[in-house]
Coordinates of C-alpha atoms in Angstrom, one line a residue:
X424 CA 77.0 50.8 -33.9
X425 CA 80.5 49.7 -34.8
X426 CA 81.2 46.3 -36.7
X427 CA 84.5 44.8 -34.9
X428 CA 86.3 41.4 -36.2
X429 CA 87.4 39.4 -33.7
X430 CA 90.7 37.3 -34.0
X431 CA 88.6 34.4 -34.7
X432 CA 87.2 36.1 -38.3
X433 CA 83.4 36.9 -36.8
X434 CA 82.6 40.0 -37.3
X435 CA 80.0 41.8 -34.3
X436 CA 78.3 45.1 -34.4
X437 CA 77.9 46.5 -31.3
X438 CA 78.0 49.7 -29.6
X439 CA 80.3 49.1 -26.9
X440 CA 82.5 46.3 -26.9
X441 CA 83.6 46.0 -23.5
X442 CA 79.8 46.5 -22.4
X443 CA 78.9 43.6 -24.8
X444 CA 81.5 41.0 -23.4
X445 CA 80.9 41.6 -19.8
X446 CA 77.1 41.0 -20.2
X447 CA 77.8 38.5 -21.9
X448 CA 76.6 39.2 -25.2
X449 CA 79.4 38.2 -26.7
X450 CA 81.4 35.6 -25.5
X451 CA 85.3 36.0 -25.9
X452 CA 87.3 32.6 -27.2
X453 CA 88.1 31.0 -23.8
X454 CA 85.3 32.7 -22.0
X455 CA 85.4 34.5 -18.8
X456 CA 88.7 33.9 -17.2
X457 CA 87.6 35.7 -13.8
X458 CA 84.6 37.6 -12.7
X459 CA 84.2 39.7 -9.7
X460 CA 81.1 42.1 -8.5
X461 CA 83.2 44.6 -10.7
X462 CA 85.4 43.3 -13.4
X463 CA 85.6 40.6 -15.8
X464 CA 88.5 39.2 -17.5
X465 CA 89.4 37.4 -20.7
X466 CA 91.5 37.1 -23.5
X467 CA 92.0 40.0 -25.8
X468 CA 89.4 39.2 -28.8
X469 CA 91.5 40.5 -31.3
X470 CA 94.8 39.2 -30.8
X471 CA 95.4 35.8 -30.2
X472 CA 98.3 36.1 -28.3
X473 CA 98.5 33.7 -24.9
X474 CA 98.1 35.4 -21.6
X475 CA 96.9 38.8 -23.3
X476 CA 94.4 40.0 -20.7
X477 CA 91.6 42.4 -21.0
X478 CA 90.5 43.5 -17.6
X479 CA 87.1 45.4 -18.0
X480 CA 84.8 47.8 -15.8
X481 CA 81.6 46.0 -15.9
X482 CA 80.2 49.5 -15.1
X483 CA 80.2 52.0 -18.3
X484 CA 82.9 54.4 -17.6
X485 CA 86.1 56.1 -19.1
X486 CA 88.6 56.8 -16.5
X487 CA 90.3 55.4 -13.7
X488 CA 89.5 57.9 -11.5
X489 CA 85.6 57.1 -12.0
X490 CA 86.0 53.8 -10.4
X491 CA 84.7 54.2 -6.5
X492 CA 86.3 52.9 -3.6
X493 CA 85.6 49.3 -3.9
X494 CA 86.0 49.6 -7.7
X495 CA 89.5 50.8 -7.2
X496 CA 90.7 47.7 -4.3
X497 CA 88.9 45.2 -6.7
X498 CA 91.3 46.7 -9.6
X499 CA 94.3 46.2 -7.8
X500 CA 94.0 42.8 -6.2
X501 CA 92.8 41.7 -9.8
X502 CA 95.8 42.6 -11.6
X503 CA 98.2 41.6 -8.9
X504 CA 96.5 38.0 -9.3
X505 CA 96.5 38.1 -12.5
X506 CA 100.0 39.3 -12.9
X507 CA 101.1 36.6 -10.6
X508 CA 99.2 33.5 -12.6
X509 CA 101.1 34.8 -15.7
X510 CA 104.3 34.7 -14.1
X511 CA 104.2 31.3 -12.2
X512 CA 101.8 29.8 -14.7
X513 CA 102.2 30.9 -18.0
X514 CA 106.2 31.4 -17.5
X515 CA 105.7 35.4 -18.3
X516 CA 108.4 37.5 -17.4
X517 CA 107.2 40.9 -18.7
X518 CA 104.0 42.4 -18.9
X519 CA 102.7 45.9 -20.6
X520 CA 100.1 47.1 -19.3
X521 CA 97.8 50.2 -21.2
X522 CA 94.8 51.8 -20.8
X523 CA 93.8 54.8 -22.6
X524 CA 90.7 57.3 -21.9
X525 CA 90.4 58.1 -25.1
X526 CA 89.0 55.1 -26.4
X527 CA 86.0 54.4 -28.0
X528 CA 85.5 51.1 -25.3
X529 CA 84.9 51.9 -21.9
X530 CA 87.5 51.0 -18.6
X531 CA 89.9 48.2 -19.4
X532 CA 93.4 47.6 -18.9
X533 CA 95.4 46.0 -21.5
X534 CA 97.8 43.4 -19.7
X535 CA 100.0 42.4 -23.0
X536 CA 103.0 39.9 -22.1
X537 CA 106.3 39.9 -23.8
X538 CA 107.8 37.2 -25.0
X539 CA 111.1 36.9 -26.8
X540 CA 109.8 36.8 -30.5
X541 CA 108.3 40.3 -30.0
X542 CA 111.6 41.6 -29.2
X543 CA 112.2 41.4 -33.4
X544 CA 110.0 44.3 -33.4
X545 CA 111.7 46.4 -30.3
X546 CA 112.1 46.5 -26.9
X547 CA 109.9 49.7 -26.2
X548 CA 106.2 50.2 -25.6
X549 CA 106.7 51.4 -29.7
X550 CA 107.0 47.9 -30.7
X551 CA 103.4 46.4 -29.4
X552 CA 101.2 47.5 -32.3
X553 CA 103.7 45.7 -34.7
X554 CA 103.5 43.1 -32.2
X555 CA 99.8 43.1 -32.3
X556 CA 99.1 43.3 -35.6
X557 CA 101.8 40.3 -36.3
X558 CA 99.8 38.5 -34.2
X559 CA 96.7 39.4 -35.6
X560 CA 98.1 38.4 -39.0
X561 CA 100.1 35.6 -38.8
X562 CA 99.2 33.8 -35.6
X563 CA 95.9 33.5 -36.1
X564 CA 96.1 29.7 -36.8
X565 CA 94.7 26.7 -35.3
X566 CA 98.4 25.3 -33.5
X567 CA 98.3 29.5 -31.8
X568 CA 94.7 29.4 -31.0
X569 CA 95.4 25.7 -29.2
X570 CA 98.4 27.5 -27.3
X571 CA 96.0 30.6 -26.5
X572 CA 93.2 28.7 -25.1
X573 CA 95.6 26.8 -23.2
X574 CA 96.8 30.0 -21.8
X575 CA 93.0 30.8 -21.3
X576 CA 92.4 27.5 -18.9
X577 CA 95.1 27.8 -17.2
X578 CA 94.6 30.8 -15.9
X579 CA 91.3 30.4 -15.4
X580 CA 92.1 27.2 -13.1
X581 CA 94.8 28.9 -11.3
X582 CA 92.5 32.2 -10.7
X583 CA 89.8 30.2 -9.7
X584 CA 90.5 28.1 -7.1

């Protein structure tokens, strides 16, 4: 078991935490922002940054070529939707996107947007654990978590519909 705080301050102990949000164990700030047969998404639970998208396997696996067939079309279309609600919706001009096998969690991509304050901490993939971590720090306040689940419903009522 690994105890994890969350940007909100609760602490969890769980084993996996991408296996714990998409059974719902846990329940990210915002909730689900989309659910298919194979994915869920929501807001990263660690940084409250708005339009910072977690995209998880619900199935326990490590690397992107584990997903089947259907896995891998589901993946796709998912992120294309998604990367298109944070454009037209959320005003997102750049996205990051990451995901690492060597993680503790299991299958998710990271989809971290970039707006123009993080560019005081680079313009390179280098800069997004400052970036992350600022967040984490210093954003973590009740005006930023208003803006973030903002973020979160809006999505979720473009995605959904």
């Amino acid at each position: 078991m690994r105890k994890i705080t969350l940007s909100n301050g609760k602490t969890v102990e769980v084993e996996c935490l991408s296996c714990a949000l998409t059974s719902g164990e846990i329940e990210p700030d915002g909730g689900v922002i989309v659910e298919t047969k194979y994915f869920h998404a929501h807001q990263d639970v660690a940084y409250p940054i708005e339009g910072l998208v977690i995209l998880a396997s619900k199935r326990h696996i490590k690397c992107f070529d584990e997903l089947n067939e259907e896995e891998k079309v589901d993946y796709i279309n998912l992120l294309s939707k998604f990367r298109k609600a944070q454009r037209e919706v959320l005003g997102i001009e750049y996205v990051y996107y990451f995901y690492n096998e060597d993680t503790t969690h299991h299958f998710h991509t990271w989809m971290v947007p970039r707006y123009e304050w993080m560019y005081d901490f680079g313009r390179s993939v280098e800069s997004v654990r400052p970036v992350l971590l600022h967040a984490r720090n210093k954003l973590n306040n009740d005006e930023n978590v208003k803006k973030v689940i903002h973020g979160i419903n809006a999505l979720k009522k473009e995605l959904n519909t």
